[in-house]
CSV table of C-alpha atoms in Angstrom, one decimal:
chain,number,residue,atom,x,y,z
A,24,MET,CA,91.7,105.0,106.3
A,25,PRO,CA,91.8,101.5,107.7
A,26,GLU,CA,89.3,99.0,106.3
A,27,ILE,CA,88.0,96.0,108.0
A,28,SER,CA,86.4,93.5,105.6
A,29,HIS,CA,84.6,90.3,106.0
A,30,GLU,CA,83.9,88.1,103.0
A,31,TYR,CA,81.1,85.6,103.2
A,32,SER,CA,80.7,82.6,100.9
A,33,SER,CA,77.3,81.8,99.6
A,34,GLY,CA,76.8,79.1,102.2
A,35,LEU,CA,75.1,76.9,99.6
A,36,THR,CA,76.1,73.2,99.4
A,37,CYS,CA,76.3,71.7,96.0
A,38,ARG,CA,74.8,68.3,95.6
A,39,PRO,CA,75.8,66.0,92.7
A,40,MET,CA,73.2,66.4,89.9
A,41,GLY,CA,71.8,63.1,88.7
A,42,ARG,CA,72.3,62.2,85.1
A,43,HIS,CA,68.6,62.2,84.4
A,44,SER,CA,68.1,65.7,86.0
A,45,LEU,CA,71.0,67.1,83.9
A,46,GLN,CA,69.7,65.6,80.7
A,47,SER,CA,66.2,67.0,81.5
A,48,LEU,CA,67.5,70.6,81.4
A,49,GLU,CA,66.6,72.3,78.1
A,50,SER,CA,69.4,73.9,76.1
A,51,ASP,CA,67.8,77.3,76.6
A,52,VAL,CA,68.0,76.8,80.4
A,53,LEU,CA,71.7,75.9,80.2
A,54,ILE,CA,72.4,78.9,78.0
A,55,LEU,CA,70.8,81.2,80.6
A,56,ILE,CA,72.8,79.6,83.4
A,57,CYS,CA,76.1,80.1,81.4
A,58,GLU,CA,75.1,83.7,80.5
A,59,SER,CA,74.4,84.6,84.1
A,60,LEU,CA,77.6,82.9,85.3
A,61,SER,CA,79.7,84.7,82.7
A,62,MET,CA,78.5,88.0,84.1
A,63,ILE,CA,78.7,87.2,87.8
A,64,TYR,CA,81.7,84.9,88.0
A,65,PRO,CA,83.3,84.1,84.6
A,66,GLN,CA,86.2,82.2,86.2
A,67,ALA,CA,83.7,79.5,87.3
A,68,LEU,CA,82.7,78.8,83.7
A,69,ARG,CA,85.8,76.7,83.1
A,70,VAL,CA,85.2,74.7,86.3
A,71,LEU,CA,81.6,74.2,85.2
A,72,GLY,CA,82.7,73.0,81.8
A,73,ALA,CA,85.0,70.4,83.3
A,74,THR,CA,82.1,68.6,85.0
A,75,CYS,CA,80.7,66.9,82.0
A,76,ARG,CA,80.9,66.9,78.2
A,77,ARG,CA,77.5,68.3,77.7
A,78,LEU,CA,78.2,71.4,79.9
A,79,TYR,CA,81.5,71.9,78.2
A,80,GLN,CA,79.7,72.3,74.9
A,81,PHE,CA,77.8,75.2,76.4
A,82,THR,CA,80.5,76.9,78.4
A,83,VAL,CA,83.1,76.9,75.6
A,84,ALA,CA,81.1,79.4,73.6
A,85,PHE,CA,81.1,81.8,76.6
A,86,ASN,CA,84.8,81.2,77.4
A,87,TYR,CA,85.8,82.3,73.9
A,88,ARG,CA,83.2,85.0,73.5
A,89,THR,CA,85.7,87.8,74.1
A,90,ILE,CA,89.4,87.5,73.2
A,91,HIS,CA,92.2,90.0,73.9
A,92,LEU,CA,94.8,89.6,71.1
A,93,LYS,CA,98.4,89.4,72.3
A,94,PRO,CA,101.7,88.5,70.7
A,95,LYS,CA,101.8,85.2,72.6
A,96,LEU,CA,98.7,84.1,70.6
A,97,LEU,CA,100.6,84.5,67.4
A,98,ALA,CA,103.5,82.2,68.0
A,99,SER,CA,105.0,80.7,64.8
A,100,PRO,CA,105.0,77.8,64.3
A,101,MET,CA,101.8,77.2,66.3
A,102,SER,CA,101.7,74.5,69.0
A,103,PRO,CA,98.8,72.0,68.8
A,104,SER,CA,97.1,73.7,71.8
A,105,LEU,CA,97.4,77.1,70.1
A,106,GLU,CA,95.9,75.7,67.0
A,107,ARG,CA,92.9,74.3,69.0
A,108,PHE,CA,92.6,77.7,70.6
A,109,TRP,CA,92.2,79.4,67.2
A,110,GLU,CA,89.8,76.8,66.0
A,111,LYS,CA,87.5,77.5,69.0
A,112,MET,CA,88.0,81.3,68.5
A,113,HIS,CA,86.9,81.0,64.9
A,114,CYS,CA,83.7,79.3,65.9
A,115,HIS,CA,82.7,81.3,69.1
A,116,THR,CA,84.5,84.7,69.4
A,117,ARG,CA,82.2,87.7,69.0
A,118,HIS,CA,84.4,90.4,70.5
A,119,ILE,CA,88.1,91.0,70.0
A,120,SER,CA,90.3,93.5,71.7
A,121,ILE,CA,93.4,94.9,70.0
A,122,MET,CA,95.4,97.1,72.4
A,123,GLU,CA,99.0,96.7,71.3
A,124,GLU,CA,101.1,96.5,68.1
A,125,LEU,CA,100.9,93.0,66.6
A,126,ASP,CA,102.2,91.1,63.6
A,127,TRP,CA,99.4,92.3,61.3
A,128,ASP,CA,100.4,89.9,58.6
A,129,MET,CA,99.6,87.1,61.0
A,130,VAL,CA,96.6,88.7,62.7
A,131,ILE,CA,94.4,89.5,59.7
A,132,PRO,CA,94.3,86.0,58.1
A,133,LEU,CA,93.7,84.5,61.5
A,134,VAL,CA,90.9,86.8,62.7
A,135,SER,CA,89.3,86.9,59.3
A,136,GLU,CA,88.0,83.4,59.9
A,137,CYS,CA,86.0,84.4,63.0
A,138,GLN,CA,82.5,83.7,61.9
A,139,MET,CA,80.5,85.5,64.6
A,140,LEU,CA,82.6,88.7,65.2
A,141,SER,CA,80.4,91.7,66.0
A,142,VAL,CA,82.6,94.0,68.3
A,143,ILE,CA,86.1,95.2,67.8
A,144,ASP,CA,88.0,97.2,70.5
A,145,TRP,CA,90.8,99.3,69.0
A,146,GLY,CA,93.4,101.0,71.3
A,147,VAL,CA,96.7,101.1,69.2
A,148,TRP,CA,97.6,104.7,68.9
A,149,GLY,CA,101.4,104.9,68.7
A,150,GLU,CA,103.9,106.0,71.4
A,151,ARG,CA,103.3,109.7,71.1
A,152,ASP,CA,100.7,112.1,69.8
A,153,GLY,CA,98.7,109.4,68.2
A,154,CYS,CA,101.4,108.8,65.7
A,155,GLN,CA,100.7,105.4,64.2
A,156,SER,CA,102.8,103.6,61.6
A,157,PRO,CA,101.1,103.6,58.1
A,158,GLU,CA,100.9,99.8,58.4
A,159,THR,CA,99.0,100.0,61.7
A,160,SER,CA,96.7,102.9,60.6
A,161,ARG,CA,95.2,100.8,57.8
A,162,ILE,CA,94.1,98.0,60.1
A,163,PRO,CA,90.8,99.5,61.4
A,164,ARG,CA,89.6,100.1,57.9
A,165,LEU,CA,90.7,96.6,56.8
A,166,LEU,CA,88.8,95.0,59.7
A,167,GLN,CA,85.8,97.0,58.7
A,168,ASP,CA,86.1,95.6,55.2
A,169,ILE,CA,86.0,92.1,56.6
A,170,TRP,CA,83.1,92.7,59.0
A,171,PRO,CA,81.2,95.7,57.6
A,172,ARG,CA,78.6,95.5,60.4
A,173,ALA,CA,80.9,95.1,63.4
A,174,ASP,CA,80.8,97.7,66.1
A,175,LEU,CA,84.1,99.6,66.6
A,176,ARG,CA,85.0,100.8,70.1
A,177,LEU,CA,87.9,103.3,70.3
A,178,ILE,CA,89.7,102.9,73.6
A,179,ASN,CA,91.9,105.7,75.1
A,180,TYR,CA,91.7,107.9,72.0
A,181,PRO,CA,94.8,110.2,72.3
A,182,TRP,CA,93.5,113.7,71.5
A,183,PRO,CA,95.7,113.9,68.4
A,184,SER,CA,96.9,117.2,67.1
A,185,LYS,CA,95.8,118.6,63.7
A,186,VAL,CA,99.0,117.2,62.2
A,187,TRP,CA,97.6,113.7,62.5
A,188,TYR,CA,94.0,114.6,61.8
A,189,ASN,CA,93.9,113.6,58.2
A,190,MET,CA,95.3,110.1,59.0
A,191,TYR,CA,92.5,109.5,61.4
A,192,THR,CA,89.9,110.8,59.0
A,193,TYR,CA,90.8,108.3,56.4
A,194,THR,CA,91.6,105.3,58.5
A,195,LEU,CA,88.9,105.1,61.1
A,196,PRO,CA,85.6,103.9,59.8
A,197,THR,CA,83.4,106.4,61.6
A,198,GLU,CA,80.2,104.8,60.4
A,199,ASN,CA,81.0,101.8,62.7
A,200,ILE,CA,82.1,103.7,65.8
A,201,VAL,CA,79.7,103.1,68.8
A,202,TYR,CA,82.1,103.9,71.7
A,203,ILE,CA,84.8,106.5,72.3
A,204,SER,CA,86.9,106.9,75.5
A,205,THR,CA,89.8,109.4,75.7
A,206,GLN,CA,93.1,109.4,77.4
A,207,ALA,CA,93.7,111.8,80.3
A,208,LEU,CA,94.7,115.1,78.7
A,209,LYS,CA,98.1,116.2,80.2
A,210,ASN,CA,98.1,119.5,78.3
A,211,LYS,CA,94.5,120.9,78.5
A,212,LYS,CA,95.3,123.3,75.7
A,213,ARG,CA,95.5,120.5,73.2
A,214,ASP,CA,93.5,120.9,70.0
A,215,PHE,CA,89.9,119.6,70.3
A,216,GLU,CA,89.1,119.7,66.6
A,217,PRO,CA,90.2,116.1,65.6
A,218,LEU,CA,88.1,114.6,68.5
A,219,GLY,CA,85.2,116.9,67.8
A,220,LYS,CA,85.0,115.9,64.2
A,221,LEU,CA,85.4,112.2,65.0
A,222,ILE,CA,82.4,112.5,67.4
A,223,SER,CA,80.2,114.4,65.1
A,224,ASN,CA,81.0,112.1,62.2
A,225,SER,CA,80.1,108.9,64.1
A,226,PRO,CA,76.3,108.6,63.7
A,227,LYS,CA,76.1,105.3,65.6
A,228,LEU,CA,78.0,106.6,68.7
A,229,LYS,CA,76.3,105.5,71.9
A,230,VAL,CA,79.0,105.8,74.6
A,231,LEU,CA,81.3,108.7,75.3
A,232,HIS,CA,83.9,108.7,78.1
A,233,LEU,CA,85.8,111.9,78.4
A,234,GLU,CA,89.0,112.5,80.5
A,235,SER,CA,90.2,116.0,81.3
A,236,MET,CA,87.9,117.7,78.8
A,237,CYS,CA,87.7,121.5,78.8
A,238,GLY,CA,84.7,123.0,77.3
A,239,ASP,CA,85.6,125.6,74.7
A,240,GLY,CA,84.2,127.4,71.7
A,241,LEU,CA,85.1,124.5,69.4
A,242,TRP,CA,82.4,122.3,71.0
A,243,THR,CA,79.7,124.6,69.8
A,244,LYS,CA,80.7,123.8,66.2
A,245,ILE,CA,79.8,120.1,66.4
A,246,ARG,CA,76.6,118.1,67.0
A,247,VAL,CA,77.0,115.1,69.3
A,248,PRO,CA,74.8,112.1,68.3
A,249,PRO,CA,72.1,110.9,70.7
A,250,ILE,CA,74.4,109.0,73.1
A,251,ARG,CA,73.2,106.6,75.8
A,252,GLU,CA,76.1,106.9,78.2
A,253,LEU,CA,78.2,109.9,79.1
A,254,VAL,CA,81.1,109.7,81.6
A,255,MET,CA,83.2,112.8,82.5
A,256,ARG,CA,86.2,112.5,84.7
A,257,GLU,CA,88.3,115.5,85.7
A,258,CYS,CA,86.3,117.6,83.2
A,259,THR,CA,84.9,121.1,83.2
A,260,TRP,CA,81.5,122.1,81.8
A,261,THR,CA,81.0,125.5,80.4
A,262,PHE,CA,77.9,125.1,78.1
A,263,THR,CA,75.0,127.5,78.4
A,264,PRO,CA,71.5,126.0,78.2
A,265,GLU,CA,71.3,127.4,74.6
A,266,GLU,CA,74.6,125.7,73.7
A,267,VAL,CA,73.5,122.4,75.2
A,268,GLY,CA,70.4,122.5,72.9
A,269,VAL,CA,72.7,123.0,69.9
A,270,VAL,CA,75.5,120.5,70.7
A,271,TRP,CA,74.0,117.7,72.8
A,272,ASP,CA,71.1,115.3,72.4
A,273,PHE,CA,70.3,113.7,75.7
A,274,SER,CA,66.9,112.2,74.6
A,275,GLN,CA,68.4,108.6,74.9
A,276,LEU,CA,70.8,109.1,77.8
A,277,GLN,CA,70.6,106.3,80.3
A,278,ILE,CA,73.9,106.5,82.1
A,279,LEU,CA,75.5,109.7,83.5
A,280,GLU,CA,78.8,109.7,85.6
A,281,VAL,CA,80.6,112.8,86.8
A,282,ASN,CA,83.5,112.8,89.3
A,283,VAL,CA,83.9,116.5,89.9
A,284,ILE,CA,81.3,118.3,91.9
A,285,ASP,CA,81.5,121.7,90.2
A,286,CYS,CA,81.3,120.0,86.8
A,287,ALA,CA,78.2,118.2,87.9
A,288,LYS,CA,76.7,121.4,89.2
A,289,GLU,CA,77.4,123.3,86.0
A,290,PHE,CA,76.0,120.4,84.0
A,291,LEU,CA,72.8,120.2,86.0
A,292,ASP,CA,72.5,124.0,85.7
A,293,SER,CA,72.6,123.9,81.9
A,294,VAL,CA,70.6,120.7,81.1
A,295,PRO,CA,66.8,120.8,81.4
A,296,GLY,CA,65.8,118.3,84.1
A,297,GLY,CA,63.0,117.0,81.9
A,298,SER,CA,65.6,115.8,79.3
A,299,LEU,CA,67.1,113.3,81.7
A,300,LYS,CA,64.0,111.3,82.7
A,301,GLY,CA,65.3,108.2,81.0
A,302,LEU,CA,68.3,107.8,83.3
A,303,ARG,CA,69.0,104.3,84.5
A,304,LYS,CA,72.3,104.9,86.3
A,305,LEU,CA,73.4,108.1,88.0
A,306,ILE,CA,76.9,108.5,89.5
A,307,VAL,CA,78.0,111.9,90.9
A,308,THR,CA,81.1,111.7,93.2
A,309,GLY,CA,83.9,114.0,94.2
A,310,LYS,CA,85.4,116.0,97.0
A,311,HIS,CA,83.3,118.6,98.8
A,312,ASP,CA,83.4,122.0,97.2
A,313,VAL,CA,82.1,124.7,99.5
A,314,ARG,CA,81.1,126.8,96.5
A,315,TRP,CA,79.0,124.2,94.8
A,316,GLY,CA,78.3,121.3,97.3
A,317,GLU,CA,75.0,122.7,98.6
A,318,SER,CA,73.7,123.7,95.1
A,319,CYS,CA,74.7,120.5,93.5
A,320,SER,CA,73.0,118.5,96.3
A,321,ARG,CA,69.7,120.3,95.7
A,322,GLN,CA,69.9,119.8,92.0
A,323,LEU,CA,70.6,116.1,92.5
A,324,ASN,CA,67.5,115.8,94.7
A,325,ASP,CA,65.4,117.5,92.0
A,326,LEU,CA,66.8,115.3,89.3
A,327,ILE,CA,66.1,112.1,91.3
A,328,SER,CA,62.6,113.2,92.3
A,329,ARG,CA,61.6,113.9,88.6
A,330,SER,CA,62.2,110.3,87.4
A,331,HIS,CA,61.5,106.8,88.6
A,332,LEU,CA,63.6,104.5,86.4
A,333,LEU,CA,67.0,104.5,88.2
A,334,GLU,CA,68.6,101.1,88.7
A,335,ALA,CA,71.9,102.4,90.1
A,336,LEU,CA,72.4,105.5,92.2
A,337,GLU,CA,75.8,106.5,93.6
A,338,ILE,CA,76.2,110.1,94.9
A,339,ASP,CA,78.2,112.2,97.3
A,340,CYS,CA,76.1,115.0,98.6
A,341,GLU,CA,75.1,117.1,101.6
A,342,LEU,CA,72.8,114.4,103.0
A,343,PRO,CA,70.3,116.7,104.7
A,344,LEU,CA,69.5,118.2,101.4
A,345,LEU,CA,68.6,114.9,99.8
A,346,ARG,CA,65.0,113.8,100.5
A,347,ILE,CA,65.2,110.0,100.9
A,348,GLU,CA,61.6,109.9,99.7
A,349,SER,CA,62.9,110.9,96.3
A,350,VAL,CA,64.9,107.7,96.2
A,351,TYR,CA,61.9,105.6,97.2
A,352,LYS,CA,60.3,106.3,93.8
A,353,HIS,CA,62.9,104.2,92.0
A,354,THR,CA,61.6,100.8,92.9
A,355,ASP,CA,63.9,99.0,90.4
A,356,LEU,CA,67.1,100.1,92.2
A,357,ARG,CA,69.8,97.4,92.4
A,358,THR,CA,72.6,99.6,93.6
A,359,VAL,CA,72.5,102.5,96.1
A,360,LYS,CA,75.6,104.3,97.4
A,361,ILE,CA,74.7,107.5,99.2
A,362,GLN,CA,77.3,109.2,101.4
A,363,ASP,CA,77.7,112.7,102.9
A,364,PHE,CA,80.7,114.8,101.8
A,365,ARG,CA,82.0,115.2,105.3
A,366,GLY,CA,82.6,111.6,106.2
A,367,PHE,CA,84.3,110.8,109.6
A,368,GLY,CA,87.6,112.6,109.2
A,369,ASN,CA,87.9,112.9,113.0
A,370,GLU,CA,85.8,112.6,116.1
A,371,LYS,CA,84.8,116.3,116.1
A,372,ILE,CA,83.2,116.1,112.6
A,373,VAL,CA,79.4,115.4,112.6
A,374,CYS,CA,78.6,113.3,109.5
A,375,PRO,CA,74.9,113.1,108.7
A,376,THR,CA,73.7,109.6,108.1
A,377,LEU,CA,70.4,107.9,107.1
A,378,THR,CA,68.2,107.2,110.0
A,379,VAL,CA,66.7,103.8,110.9
A,380,ARG,CA,63.4,105.1,109.6
A,381,GLY,CA,65.0,106.1,106.3
A,382,VAL,CA,66.5,102.6,105.9
A,383,ALA,CA,63.2,101.0,106.7
A,384,GLY,CA,61.6,103.1,103.9
A,385,LEU,CA,64.3,102.0,101.5
A,386,LEU,CA,63.6,98.3,102.5
A,387,ASP,CA,59.9,98.7,101.7
A,388,ALA,CA,60.4,100.7,98.5
A,389,CYS,CA,63.4,99.0,96.9
A,390,PRO,CA,63.3,95.3,97.5
A,391,ARG,CA,65.6,94.4,94.6
A,392,LEU,CA,68.7,96.1,96.2
A,393,ARG,CA,71.8,94.0,95.7
A,394,HIS,CA,74.6,96.5,96.4
A,395,LEU,CA,74.3,99.1,99.3
A,396,SER,CA,76.9,101.6,100.6
A,397,LEU,CA,75.9,104.0,103.5
A,398,ASP,CA,77.4,106.0,106.3
A,399,LEU,CA,76.7,104.8,109.9
A,400,ASP,CA,77.6,106.8,113.0
A,401,GLN,CA,77.9,104.3,115.9
A,402,THR,CA,77.7,107.0,118.5
A,403,THR,CA,74.4,108.5,117.4
A,404,CYS,CA,72.4,105.6,116.0
A,405,GLU,CA,70.9,102.4,117.3
A,406,VAL,CA,73.4,100.2,115.5
A,407,GLU,CA,71.7,96.9,116.1
A,408,ASP,CA,68.4,98.2,114.8
A,409,PHE,CA,70.1,99.6,111.8
A,410,LEU,CA,71.9,96.3,111.1
A,411,ARG,CA,68.8,94.2,111.6
A,412,LEU,CA,67.0,96.3,109.0
A,413,LEU,CA,69.9,95.7,106.6
A,414,ALA,CA,69.7,92.0,107.2
A,415,ARG,CA,66.1,92.0,106.0
A,416,PHE,CA,67.0,93.1,102.4
A,417,ARG,CA,66.4,89.7,100.8
A,418,ASN,CA,68.5,90.4,97.7
A,419,LEU,CA,71.3,92.3,99.4
A,420,GLN,CA,74.7,90.6,98.9
A,421,TYR,CA,77.2,93.4,98.9
A,422,LEU,CA,77.2,95.8,101.8
A,423,LYS,CA,79.7,98.6,102.7
A,424,LEU,CA,79.3,100.8,105.8
A,425,ARG,CA,81.5,103.8,106.4
A,426,MET,CA,81.6,104.2,110.1
A,427,ARG,CA,83.0,106.4,112.9
A,428,SER,CA,85.8,105.0,114.9
A,429,LEU,CA,85.3,104.1,118.6
A,430,LEU,CA,88.8,105.3,119.4
A,431,HIS,CA,89.6,108.7,120.7
A,432,GLU,CA,91.6,111.4,119.0
A,433,LEU,CA,94.2,111.9,121.8
A,434,GLY,CA,95.3,108.3,122.1
A,435,GLU,CA,93.4,107.3,125.2
A,436,ASN,CA,92.9,103.8,123.8
A,437,SER,CA,96.2,102.3,124.8
A,438,THR,CA,94.9,98.9,125.5
A,439,SER,CA,95.4,95.5,124.0
A,440,VAL,CA,91.8,95.4,122.7
A,441,ASP,CA,91.0,97.0,119.4
A,442,ALA,CA,87.5,98.5,120.0
A,443,ASP,CA,86.9,98.9,116.3
A,444,LEU,CA,87.8,95.4,115.3
A,445,GLU,CA,85.7,93.9,118.1
A,446,ALA,CA,82.7,96.0,117.1
A,447,ALA,CA,83.1,95.0,113.5
A,448,LYS,CA,83.1,91.3,114.5
A,449,ARG,CA,79.9,91.8,116.4
A,450,HIS,CA,78.3,93.6,113.5
A,451,ALA,CA,79.4,91.0,111.1
A,452,SER,CA,78.1,88.2,113.3
A,453,LEU,CA,74.7,89.9,113.7
A,454,LEU,CA,74.3,90.4,110.0
A,455,GLY,CA,75.4,86.9,109.2
A,456,SER,CA,73.0,85.3,111.7
A,457,GLU,CA,70.0,87.3,110.8
A,458,LYS,CA,70.4,87.8,107.0
A,459,GLU,CA,67.2,86.9,105.2
A,460,GLY,CA,67.0,85.7,101.6
A,461,LEU,CA,70.2,85.6,99.6
A,462,PRO,CA,73.4,85.1,101.6
A,463,MET,CA,75.9,87.9,101.9
A,464,ILE,CA,78.9,87.7,99.6
A,465,SER,CA,80.8,90.8,100.7
A,466,LEU,CA,80.6,92.8,103.9
A,467,THR,CA,83.0,95.8,104.4
A,468,PHE,CA,83.4,98.2,107.3
A,469,CYS,CA,85.4,101.3,106.5
A,470,ILE,CA,86.4,102.7,109.9
A,471,ALA,CA,87.5,106.3,110.1
A,472,GLY,CA,87.8,109.1,112.6
A,473,TYR,CA,91.1,108.7,114.2
A,474,ASN,CA,94.8,109.2,113.3
A,475,GLU,CA,96.3,105.8,113.3
A,476,SER,CA,99.9,107.0,113.7
A,477,THR,CA,98.9,108.9,116.8
A,478,ASN,CA,96.5,106.4,118.5
A,479,ARG,CA,98.4,103.2,117.7
A,480,SER,CA,102.0,104.0,118.2
A,481,THR,CA,102.1,103.5,122.0
A,482,PRO,CA,104.1,100.6,123.5
A,483,GLU,CA,100.9,98.9,124.6
A,484,TRP,CA,99.7,98.8,121.0
A,485,GLN,CA,103.0,97.7,119.6
């Protein structure tokens, strides 16, 4: 699927800040500026810090807040620049990530001097079957001894077999675990027991990311702590409503992401809708499944209509079954990505899209939208009216439109003019000239509906 993308800079001109105005900024204001910049555009922090000594003092703390430990940081003997790096790390680092084997005799003394460390990512599991060396397996517990209150995040947990279960039992400080993500399970018959016991023995667990999980009877033998975030990729869900009540506690769930439609359908079937009212972010995507697509779309509409707290909504659905009025209730939405399963595979496919009236309702109800992704059929919609409405979203800065191609299926477009490209240029110009509020940062047109190898292989195109 070809993609035509136009990137817009902010359009803001930076004027030199006078010395007095800079000095007049309170420290709390500068910290807020650095905090926001670190989330939006962290690379710019180093540039900002180079402008003056005072700003450097504020940005350095954010530049060293998270450090990924790698062998090159452990060179012996250390160069003066590396020594300065560790000095800053000892003062400012709050989060370290350990994802590969290191010289532990060097690592432990160095990181033990980090005064503010509060989060540790651990992703060292050995080359096969979670088989760690005894030296490596003792490190998580040793780190916990140094920082007893630090949160431990397990990255790409390898679904170890029972053979290695005891090692994990004794070396992972489960009382500190707040995050678990699993590797994709190549053999779906692998034993679940080690992971299940790790989950149930982690009382502070808040985030659970599962890859290739199969629900089986062993799940019903554990109790999952009240997590805030659940992500399921390529998973199946076989729990009955009764089993959900025994195994899961969704009273604090704020983020739900599922990328398989039948899994989402089974999940929504078994989980009482009232238990998901606290959702802040809902992502349900995947290929159309004729068995479950309609049912899942209706369930999604019911779920969305029951609550009003969503800040991010990303769903693939049968659009006619989604009442856009249900979305209007969520006035704090910052991200909306709603697309029909069908898309624009070829010119014969009719892909339902939001109407101009629907977009107008979204404009009135959700003024904080910053990211928006929708379908737009150029052949059935007043495109200019549609785009002018989008330009009125004052906070909108990231827009993606999936559109039908203006080319024809049988190659009748053998001309030197690319109709899709010219249309995209017109659309971009209209949005750029009429955009209200914040300037557009990213504008993407995803053009589909023709076979490129058929339509653009003629001598005229070449």
